[in-house]
XYZ file of C-alpha atoms in Angstrom:
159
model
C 42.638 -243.137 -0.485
C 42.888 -239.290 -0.371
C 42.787 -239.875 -4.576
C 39.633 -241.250 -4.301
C 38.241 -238.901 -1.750
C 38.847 -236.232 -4.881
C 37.246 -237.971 -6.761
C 33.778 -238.480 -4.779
C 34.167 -234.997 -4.456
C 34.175 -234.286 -8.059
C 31.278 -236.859 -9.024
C 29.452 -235.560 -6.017
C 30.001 -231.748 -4.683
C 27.874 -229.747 -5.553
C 24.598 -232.187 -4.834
C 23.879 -230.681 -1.314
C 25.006 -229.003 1.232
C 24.811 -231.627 3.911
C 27.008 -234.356 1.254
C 29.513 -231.547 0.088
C 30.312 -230.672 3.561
C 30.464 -234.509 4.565
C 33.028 -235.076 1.663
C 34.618 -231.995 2.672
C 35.342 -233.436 6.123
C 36.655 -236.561 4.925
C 39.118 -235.022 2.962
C 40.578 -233.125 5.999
C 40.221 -236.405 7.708
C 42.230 -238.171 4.944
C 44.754 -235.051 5.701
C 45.508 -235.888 9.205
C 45.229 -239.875 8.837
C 48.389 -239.247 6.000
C 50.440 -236.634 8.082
C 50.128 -238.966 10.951
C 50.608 -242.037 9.519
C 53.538 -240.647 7.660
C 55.708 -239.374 10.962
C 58.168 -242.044 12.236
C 59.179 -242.944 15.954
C 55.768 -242.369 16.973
C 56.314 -244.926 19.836
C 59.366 -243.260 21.626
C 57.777 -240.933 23.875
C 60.757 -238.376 23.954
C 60.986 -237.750 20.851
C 59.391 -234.410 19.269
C 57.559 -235.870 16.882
C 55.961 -238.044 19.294
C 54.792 -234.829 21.459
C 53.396 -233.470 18.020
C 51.755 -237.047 17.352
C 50.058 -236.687 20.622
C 48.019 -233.048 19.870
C 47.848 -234.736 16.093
C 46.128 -238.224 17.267
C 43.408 -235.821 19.059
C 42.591 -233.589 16.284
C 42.430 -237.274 13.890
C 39.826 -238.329 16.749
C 37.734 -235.546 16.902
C 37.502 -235.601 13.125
C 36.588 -239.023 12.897
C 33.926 -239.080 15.778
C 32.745 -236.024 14.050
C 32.811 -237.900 10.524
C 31.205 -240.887 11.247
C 28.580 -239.180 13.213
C 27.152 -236.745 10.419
C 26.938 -239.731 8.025
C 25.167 -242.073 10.756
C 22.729 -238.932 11.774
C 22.813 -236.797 8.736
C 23.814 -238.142 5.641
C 22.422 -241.721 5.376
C 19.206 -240.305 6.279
C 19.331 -238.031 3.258
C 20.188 -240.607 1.069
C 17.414 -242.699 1.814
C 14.913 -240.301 2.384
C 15.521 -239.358 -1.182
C 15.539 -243.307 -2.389
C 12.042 -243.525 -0.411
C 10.494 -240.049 -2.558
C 11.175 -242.027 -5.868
C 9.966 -245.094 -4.830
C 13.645 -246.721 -5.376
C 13.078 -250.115 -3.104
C 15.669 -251.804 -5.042
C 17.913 -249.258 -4.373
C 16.718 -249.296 -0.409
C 17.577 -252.450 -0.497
C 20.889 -252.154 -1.796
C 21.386 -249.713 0.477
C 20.554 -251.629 3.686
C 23.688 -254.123 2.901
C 26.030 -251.215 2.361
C 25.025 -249.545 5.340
C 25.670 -253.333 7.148
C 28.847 -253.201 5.525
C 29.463 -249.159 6.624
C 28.488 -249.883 10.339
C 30.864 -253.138 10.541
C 33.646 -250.194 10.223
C 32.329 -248.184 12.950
C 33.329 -250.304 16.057
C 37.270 -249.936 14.253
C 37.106 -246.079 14.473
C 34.712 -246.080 17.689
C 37.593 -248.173 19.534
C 40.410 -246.027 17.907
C 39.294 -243.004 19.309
C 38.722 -244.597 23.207
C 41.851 -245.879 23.129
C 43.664 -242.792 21.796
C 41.533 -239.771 23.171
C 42.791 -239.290 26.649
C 46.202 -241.176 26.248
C 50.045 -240.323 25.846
C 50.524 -244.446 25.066
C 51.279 -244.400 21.532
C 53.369 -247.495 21.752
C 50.685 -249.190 19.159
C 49.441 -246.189 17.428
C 51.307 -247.447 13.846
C 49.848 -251.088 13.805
C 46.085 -249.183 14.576
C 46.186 -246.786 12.170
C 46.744 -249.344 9.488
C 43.523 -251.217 11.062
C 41.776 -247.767 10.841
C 43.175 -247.135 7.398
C 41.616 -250.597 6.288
C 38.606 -249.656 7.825
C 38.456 -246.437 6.703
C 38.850 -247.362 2.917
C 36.578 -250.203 3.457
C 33.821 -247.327 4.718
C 34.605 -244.817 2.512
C 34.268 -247.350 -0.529
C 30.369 -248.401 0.673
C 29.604 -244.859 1.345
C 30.424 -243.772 -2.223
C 28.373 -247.074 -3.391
C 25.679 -245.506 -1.308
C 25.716 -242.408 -2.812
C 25.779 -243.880 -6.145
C 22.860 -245.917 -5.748
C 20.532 -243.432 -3.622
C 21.646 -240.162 -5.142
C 23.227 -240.760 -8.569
C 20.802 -243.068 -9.455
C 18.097 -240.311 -9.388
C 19.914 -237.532 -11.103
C 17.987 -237.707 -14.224
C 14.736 -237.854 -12.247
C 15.163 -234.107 -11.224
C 16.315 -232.895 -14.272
């Protein structure tokens, strides 16, 4: 996943500001998902690594609220904004399927971060972030379609 984040950087960055800084936070998204995902007894609550998955779980919420939010209010806006100034309808229409497809992940990362926000409970945390992880890859793989067929698309229009 973080391999392919790279790489929508690469075919991407650079297009705007609001989409570079998007792509940006996903990668430090990506970053925390991994380093949590990667420490082990995150269920026993006396262990140290359990107190750091605690302050860890918090910062992974706070980036994904703060993710999903700029490509809901930000982001997919652009995108077809810019599909609507060339006239691309079958690219809006495209467009409206991936975003069906993008919002099915939401309620997975909405309900990760109310059940993990304001709790020490970790007990389950393992088995969710592997629902989250499927979500997220399932997200992140429509968003880059999106950006592909809204943005790409019109590349050699501009130039």
């Amino acid at each position: 996943m973080l391999e392919n984040c790279k790489n929508a950087q690469e075919r991407w960055g650079g297009v705007s500001q609001i989409i570079d800084r998007w792509l940006q936070s996903r990668q430090a998204l990506l970053v925390s998902f991994c380093t949590l995902s990667d420490k082990k007894d995150i269920g026993d609550s006396n262990s140290d690594n359990s107190r750091e998955a605690e302050a860890s779980v918090r910062t992974l919420c706070q980036q994904l609220v703060d993710y999903i939010s700029a490509g809901h209010f930000e982001v997919y806006d652009q995108l077809i904004q810019e599909g609507q100034a060339f006239g691309d309808t079958e690219g809006l229409q495209q467009a409206k399927a991936l975003y069906r497809e993008i919002d099915a992940t939401t309620d997975t990362a909405v309900d990760f971060n109310d059940k993990y926000q304001e709790t020490d409970d970790l007990s389950a945390l393992s088995k969710d972030l592997s629902e989250l992880g499927v979500a997220l890859e399932t997200r992140f793989a429509a968003e880059d379609r999106m950006i592909d067929t809204l943005h790409t698309a019109h590349k050699n229009q501009l130039a």
